[in-house]
CSV table of C-alpha atoms in Angstrom, one decimal:
chain,number,residue,atom,x,y,z
E,28,MET,CA,0.0,-0.1,0.0
E,29,ASP,CA,1.1,3.7,-0.7
E,30,MET,CA,1.1,5.9,2.3
E,31,PRO,CA,-2.1,7.3,3.1
E,32,ASN,CA,-3.3,10.6,2.1
E,33,LEU,CA,-3.5,13.0,5.2
E,34,PRO,CA,-4.7,16.5,5.7
E,35,GLU,CA,-2.3,19.4,4.9
E,36,GLU,CA,-1.9,20.2,8.8
E,37,TYR,CA,-0.5,16.9,9.1
E,38,ASP,CA,2.6,17.7,6.7
E,39,GLN,CA,3.7,20.1,9.4
E,40,LEU,CA,3.8,17.6,12.1
E,41,ASP,CA,6.5,14.8,12.5
E,42,GLN,CA,5.8,12.2,10.0
E,43,TRP,CA,6.9,9.4,12.7
E,44,LYS,CA,4.5,10.8,15.4
E,45,THR,CA,1.7,10.6,12.8
E,46,LEU,CA,2.4,7.2,11.7
E,47,MET,CA,2.5,5.7,15.2
E,48,LEU,CA,-0.7,7.7,16.0
E,49,LEU,CA,-2.1,5.7,13.1
E,50,TYR,CA,-1.0,2.4,14.2
E,51,ASN,CA,-2.1,2.7,17.6
E,52,ALA,CA,-5.6,3.8,16.4
E,53,ALA,CA,-5.5,0.4,14.1
E,54,LEU,CA,-4.6,-1.5,17.3
E,55,GLN,CA,-7.4,-0.3,19.3
E,56,GLU,CA,-9.9,-0.8,16.2
E,57,VAL,CA,-9.0,-4.4,15.8
E,58,GLN,CA,-8.9,-4.9,19.5
E,59,THR,CA,-12.5,-3.6,20.0
E,60,ARG,CA,-13.7,-5.9,17.2
E,61,VAL,CA,-12.0,-8.9,18.6
E,62,ASN,CA,-13.6,-8.1,22.2
E,63,VAL,CA,-17.1,-7.8,20.5
E,64,LEU,CA,-16.6,-11.3,19.1
E,65,ASN,CA,-15.6,-12.7,22.3
E,66,ASP,CA,-18.6,-11.0,24.0
E,67,GLU,CA,-20.9,-12.2,21.6
E,68,PHE,CA,-19.6,-15.9,21.6
E,69,HIS,CA,-20.2,-16.0,25.2
E,70,HIS,CA,-23.4,-14.3,25.0
E,71,ILE,CA,-24.5,-17.4,22.7
E,72,ASN,CA,-22.6,-20.2,23.9
E,73,ASP,CA,-21.6,-19.3,27.6
E,74,TYR,CA,-18.0,-19.8,26.9
E,75,ASN,CA,-15.2,-17.5,25.9
E,76,PRO,CA,-12.9,-18.5,23.1
E,77,ILE,CA,-10.3,-16.2,24.1
E,78,GLU,CA,-8.0,-16.3,27.1
E,79,HIS,CA,-6.2,-12.8,26.8
E,80,VAL,CA,-5.0,-10.7,24.1
E,81,LYS,CA,-1.6,-9.0,23.7
E,82,ALA,CA,-1.0,-5.7,21.5
E,83,ARG,CA,2.1,-4.1,20.8
E,84,ILE,CA,3.8,-1.6,18.3
E,85,LYS,CA,7.2,-2.6,17.0
E,86,SER,CA,10.0,-0.6,18.3
E,87,PRO,CA,12.0,2.1,16.2
E,88,GLU,CA,15.1,-0.3,16.5
E,89,SER,CA,13.2,-3.3,15.4
E,90,ILE,CA,11.6,-1.5,12.4
E,91,VAL,CA,15.0,-0.3,11.2
E,92,LYS,CA,16.6,-3.6,11.7
E,93,LYS,CA,13.9,-5.4,9.8
E,94,LEU,CA,13.8,-3.0,6.8
E,95,LYS,CA,17.7,-3.2,6.5
E,96,ARG,CA,17.3,-7.2,6.7
E,97,LEU,CA,14.9,-7.1,3.9
E,98,GLY,CA,17.1,-5.0,1.8
E,99,PHE,CA,15.0,-1.8,2.1
E,100,GLU,CA,16.3,1.7,3.0
E,101,ALA,CA,15.1,2.9,6.4
E,102,THR,CA,12.3,5.4,5.2
E,103,ILE,CA,8.7,6.2,6.5
E,104,ASP,CA,7.4,5.2,3.2
E,105,ASN,CA,9.2,1.9,3.1
E,106,MET,CA,8.1,1.3,6.6
E,107,TYR,CA,4.4,1.8,5.8
E,108,ARG,CA,4.6,-0.1,2.5
E,109,GLU,CA,6.8,-3.0,3.0
E,110,LEU,CA,6.2,-4.1,6.7
E,111,HIS,CA,3.2,-5.8,7.7
E,112,ASP,CA,3.9,-6.3,11.5
E,113,ILE,CA,4.6,-2.9,13.0
E,114,ALA,CA,1.2,-3.2,14.7
E,115,GLY,CA,0.4,-6.5,15.9
E,116,ILE,CA,-2.1,-8.3,18.2
E,117,ARG,CA,-1.8,-11.8,19.5
E,118,ILE,CA,-5.0,-13.5,20.7
E,119,ILE,CA,-4.3,-16.5,22.9
E,120,CYS,CA,-7.1,-19.2,22.8
E,121,SER,CA,-7.7,-22.4,24.7
E,122,PHE,CA,-8.2,-24.7,21.7
E,123,THR,CA,-7.2,-24.9,18.2
E,124,SER,CA,-10.9,-24.8,17.2
E,125,ASP,CA,-11.2,-21.4,18.7
E,126,ILE,CA,-8.5,-20.1,16.6
E,127,TYR,CA,-10.1,-21.1,13.4
E,128,TYR,CA,-13.4,-19.9,14.5
E,129,LEU,CA,-11.9,-16.4,15.2
E,130,ALA,CA,-10.2,-16.4,12.1
E,131,ALA,CA,-13.2,-17.0,10.3
E,132,ALA,CA,-15.1,-14.4,12.0
E,133,ILE,CA,-12.6,-11.6,11.4
E,134,ALA,CA,-12.5,-12.5,7.8
E,135,ARG,CA,-16.2,-11.9,7.5
E,136,GLN,CA,-16.1,-8.4,8.5
E,137,ASP,CA,-16.6,-6.6,4.9
E,138,ASP,CA,-14.9,-3.2,5.7
E,139,MET,CA,-11.7,-4.8,6.7
E,140,GLN,CA,-9.7,-6.8,4.0
E,141,VAL,CA,-7.6,-10.0,4.7
E,142,GLU,CA,-4.5,-9.1,3.0
E,143,MET,CA,-2.2,-12.4,3.8
E,144,VAL,CA,-2.9,-15.7,5.9
E,145,LYS,CA,-0.2,-18.0,7.1
E,146,ASP,CA,-1.5,-21.2,8.7
E,147,TYR,CA,1.6,-22.2,10.5
E,148,ILE,CA,-0.8,-24.7,12.4
E,149,ALA,CA,-1.6,-26.9,9.5
E,150,ASN,CA,2.0,-26.1,8.1
E,151,PRO,CA,4.4,-25.6,11.1
E,152,LYS,CA,7.7,-24.2,10.4
E,153,PRO,CA,10.7,-26.6,10.5
E,154,ASN,CA,11.6,-25.8,14.0
E,155,GLY,CA,8.2,-26.4,15.2
E,156,TYR,CA,6.7,-23.3,15.3
E,157,ARG,CA,3.0,-23.1,15.1
E,158,SER,CA,0.5,-20.1,15.0
E,159,TYR,CA,-2.2,-18.8,12.9
E,160,HIS,CA,-1.1,-15.3,11.4
E,161,MET,CA,-3.6,-12.8,9.4
E,162,VAL,CA,-2.4,-9.4,8.1
E,163,VAL,CA,-5.6,-7.3,7.8
E,164,VAL,CA,-6.2,-3.8,6.5
E,165,VAL,CA,-8.4,-1.9,8.8
E,166,PRO,CA,-10.2,1.5,8.3
E,167,ILE,CA,-9.4,4.3,10.5
E,168,TYR,CA,-11.7,7.5,10.3
E,169,LEU,CA,-10.0,10.9,10.8
E,170,SER,CA,-11.5,14.3,11.0
E,171,SER,CA,-10.7,14.4,7.3
E,172,GLY,CA,-11.9,10.9,6.2
E,173,ARG,CA,-10.6,7.5,6.0
E,174,VAL,CA,-7.2,6.0,5.8
E,175,GLN,CA,-6.1,2.1,5.7
E,176,MET,CA,-3.7,0.5,8.1
E,177,ARG,CA,-2.3,-2.8,8.4
E,178,VAL,CA,-2.2,-5.0,11.6
E,179,GLU,CA,-0.7,-8.4,12.0
E,180,ILE,CA,-3.1,-10.9,13.9
E,181,GLN,CA,-1.4,-14.1,15.5
E,182,ILE,CA,-3.9,-16.5,16.9
E,183,ARG,CA,-2.4,-19.4,18.9
E,184,THR,CA,-3.1,-21.7,22.0
E,185,ILE,CA,-1.8,-21.2,25.4
E,186,ALA,CA,0.7,-24.3,24.5
E,187,MET,CA,1.8,-22.6,21.4
E,188,ASP,CA,2.4,-19.4,23.1
E,189,PHE,CA,4.4,-20.8,25.9
E,190,TRP,CA,6.6,-22.7,23.3
E,191,ALA,CA,6.9,-19.5,21.2
E,192,SER,CA,8.1,-17.2,24.4
E,193,LEU,CA,10.8,-19.8,25.0
E,194,GLU,CA,11.9,-20.2,21.4
E,195,HIS,CA,12.2,-16.3,21.3
E,196,LYS,CA,14.2,-16.0,24.2
E,197,ILE,CA,16.6,-18.7,22.7
E,198,HIS,CA,16.8,-17.2,19.4
E,199,TYR,CA,18.1,-13.7,20.5
E,200,LYS,CA,20.2,-15.3,23.3
E,201,PHE,CA,22.4,-16.9,20.6
E,202,GLU,CA,21.3,-14.5,17.8
E,203,GLY,CA,19.7,-17.3,15.8
E,204,ALA,CA,22.4,-19.7,16.2
E,205,ALA,CA,21.3,-22.0,19.1
E,206,PRO,CA,23.0,-25.0,19.8
E,207,ALA,CA,22.0,-28.3,17.8
E,208,HIS,CA,20.7,-29.9,20.9
E,209,MET,CA,18.6,-27.0,21.9
E,210,GLN,CA,17.1,-26.9,18.6
E,211,GLU,CA,16.2,-30.7,18.7
E,212,SER,CA,14.9,-30.2,22.2
E,213,LEU,CA,12.7,-27.4,21.2
E,214,LYS,CA,11.4,-29.4,18.1
E,215,GLU,CA,10.4,-32.2,20.7
E,216,CYS,CA,8.9,-29.8,22.8
E,217,ALA,CA,6.8,-28.4,19.8
E,218,ASP,CA,5.6,-31.8,18.9
E,219,MET,CA,4.5,-32.5,22.5
E,220,ALA,CA,2.8,-29.2,22.7
E,221,ALA,CA,0.8,-30.0,19.6
E,222,LEU,CA,0.0,-33.5,21.0
E,223,LEU,CA,-1.4,-31.8,24.1
E,224,ASP,CA,-3.3,-29.4,22.2
E,225,LYS,CA,-4.9,-32.2,20.4
E,226,GLN,CA,-5.8,-34.4,23.2
E,227,MET,CA,-7.2,-31.2,25.1
E,228,LEU,CA,-9.5,-30.3,22.3
E,229,SER,CA,-10.7,-34.2,22.1
E,230,LEU,CA,-11.4,-33.9,25.7
E,231,ASN,CA,-13.3,-30.8,25.5
E,232,GLU,CA,-15.3,-32.2,22.6
E,233,SER,CA,-16.4,-35.3,24.7
E,234,LEU,CA,-17.2,-32.7,27.6
E,235,GLN,CA,-19.4,-30.9,25.3
E,236,LYS,CA,-21.2,-33.8,24.0
E,237,ALA,CA,-21.6,-35.4,27.3
E,238,GLY,CA,-23.5,-32.1,28.4
E,239,GLU,CA,-25.7,-32.1,25.3
E,240,GLU,CA,-26.7,-35.7,26.0
E,241,LYS,CA,-27.9,-34.8,29.5
E,242,THR,CA,-30.3,-31.8,28.2
């Protein structure tokens, strides 16, 4: 996407601050929509699919580092056009079925475009990483009109999030070159976490079925 058309008075302000204002607004918009979906599901089914939500904006250092890694000059235009994950929301669910329910509900919102999907649950990364990623383009309404902003949404289970947190620490501790035995252990843990998710989902489905039979 090209940089949004902003009112003339914005040209007199710091471009970085302006863009951060827009990314923060986009985060708030997506968080509100996710909370509404969670409330609706609880209203209908007396069950919350979301355990908790985390939101963050990439730091300036991380933005510059990623642009350089991708081969782009560190400019405001490249930041907006080339990076999809400056604004990010992570949704933590209990079960894998909740992940796909939420992803489908988000995709049905007709004023929000799904620009990219990467399903690392169906197709895990070689190191065992599992999560469901979406990049959405969400409308933000300013006093002058509408602008479009990207937000990355990651949806994962508690087990996936626990694994990813440890993998992240190891990755940065060893600058992406962790010892082989750690990488092997991490892969084994990822497989065990996936098995746990599968068994917990099966148990929950059995519990729901038993409740339906009693009614």
